[in-house]
Amino acid sequence: MRTERSMRNIMRVVVILAVLLLAASPASFAKATTVSDYTALKTAVTSAKAGDVITIGSSIACSGQIVLSASGVTLQAKSGVTPVLDFSAIGDKHTGTAGIGIYVTGSNNTIQGLIIQKAGDNGIKIEGAGNTIENCILRYNGDTGLQISKSTAANNTIKYCDSYRNCDTATKGENADGFACKLSAGKGNQFIGCRAFQNSDDGWDSYGMNNDVTYIDCITWHNGDKSITGYAGNGNGFKLGSKGSTGKRTMTRCIAFDTEYSGTKGFDQNNGVGSVILTDCLSFDNVEGYQLDKVKSAVMKNCREFGCQKNELPNGGSITIVTDKSKQAAIRKAVKAVCSKIEANCEADIITGQVNLDLPN
């Protein structure tokens, strides 16, 4: 027979266990799931909770979109595999959100090591906060490869991603950029080490964007070439705003070149009136290197240009024109060698990731 003391001890143990269960963090119940088909992927994402890790073990033909509404989830490639998520089955949808490949409405999620292609609209669209997209390729989508928009989309980080050959047939190439942070997106979004090329519209677009955006070690080239995408929009490099838009654009070691197709400008304010801080940036082989004359304030430090016909600089802004032909050739060779390698890797389903580009002074 149990004594009163033993009963008290049992109750004490029960209470302690209950407290420990209540105090346990959600991460302690996290799941690790590996998937290799669309049904399993959609089920895993739909039921995901904070701390869950979903690993994709093979390429998947997606019969519909993936909506990541949870927060604190990791969606990643299996080690040694570069999965291609093909959203061709979505069809050519440009209204609403149904045409998006991966639609991220949750926050603090991570997506890494994937190739996202052939969505009817954006390859990835982000409307949540604090998300990280890393080492991904966005290509052949019916609108911008990766877009950040809506006021809730703040403090997102896009790292070492490539976005190319995105084209919107419905508007004849006018909207499909490599990357976009636009349409009243929130504060603190940043692009680090990303590359945008051969898109029907611009490399980057910040249309209707009044909050700050940061770009570090980003490169864009050869957008707006109708012979590649079938349609051509503006084809500029970094489009930093739109008529009357404000906000700060901070750019460090960014490069824009080869915008001589439908576009003309390497760095383009697009009638925005915000502020710019450009450090160690480079524009070459463009019709117009820097078109920033309407910004309200500017800091330009060690920015260079060559092979361009003109520049429109802001008050307080200055650049160095590289006139030495041998130095021009050395810079051009170094940049194009890296970019050619990136293009080849993308077409071979190889994710390049971070690159280090040391240019001649």
XYZ file of N, CA, C and O in Angstrom, residues 304 306 322-334 359-361:
72
model
N 33.751 53.882 -60.292
C 34.473 53.998 -61.559
C 33.557 53.704 -62.740
O 32.504 53.079 -62.594
N 33.848 53.143 -67.327
C 34.505 53.251 -68.626
C 33.624 52.585 -69.673
O 32.738 51.781 -69.374
N 37.910 55.619 -65.984
C 39.124 54.844 -66.260
C 39.474 55.039 -67.733
O 38.750 54.596 -68.620
N 40.572 55.717 -67.995
C 40.951 56.021 -69.372
C 42.060 55.110 -69.899
O 42.234 54.986 -71.111
N 42.785 54.477 -68.994
C 43.877 53.597 -69.398
C 43.308 52.339 -70.070
O 42.610 51.542 -69.445
N 43.623 52.154 -71.342
C 43.047 51.043 -72.109
C 43.463 49.676 -71.561
O 42.679 48.733 -71.562
N 44.703 49.576 -71.120
C 45.158 48.293 -70.581
C 44.445 47.970 -69.277
O 44.108 46.803 -69.007
N 44.187 48.985 -68.463
C 43.454 48.766 -67.227
C 41.995 48.399 -67.517
O 41.421 47.529 -66.871
N 41.404 49.072 -68.496
C 40.042 48.716 -68.921
C 39.973 47.247 -69.329
O 39.067 46.508 -68.921
N 40.935 46.839 -70.140
C 40.950 45.461 -70.636
C 41.112 44.464 -69.495
O 40.470 43.404 -69.483
N 41.946 44.789 -68.517
C 42.172 43.891 -67.385
C 40.909 43.753 -66.534
O 40.549 42.650 -66.102
N 40.231 44.878 -66.289
C 38.991 44.843 -65.508
C 37.919 44.061 -66.257
O 37.248 43.192 -65.689
N 37.766 44.377 -67.531
C 36.748 43.702 -68.350
C 36.994 42.186 -68.379
O 36.056 41.388 -68.232
N 38.246 41.796 -68.548
C 38.584 40.377 -68.602
C 38.255 39.679 -67.285
O 37.681 38.572 -67.270
N 38.612 40.301 -66.163
C 38.382 39.686 -64.854
C 36.890 39.513 -64.579
O 36.449 38.457 -64.117
N 39.443 43.108 -58.448
C 39.661 43.877 -59.685
C 40.903 44.735 -59.582
O 41.280 45.200 -58.504
N 41.571 44.953 -60.719
C 42.728 45.853 -60.728
C 42.323 47.251 -60.278
O 41.223 47.725 -60.594
N 43.169 47.910 -59.525
C 42.890 49.283 -59.086
C 43.108 50.273 -60.229
O 43.868 50.036 -61.135
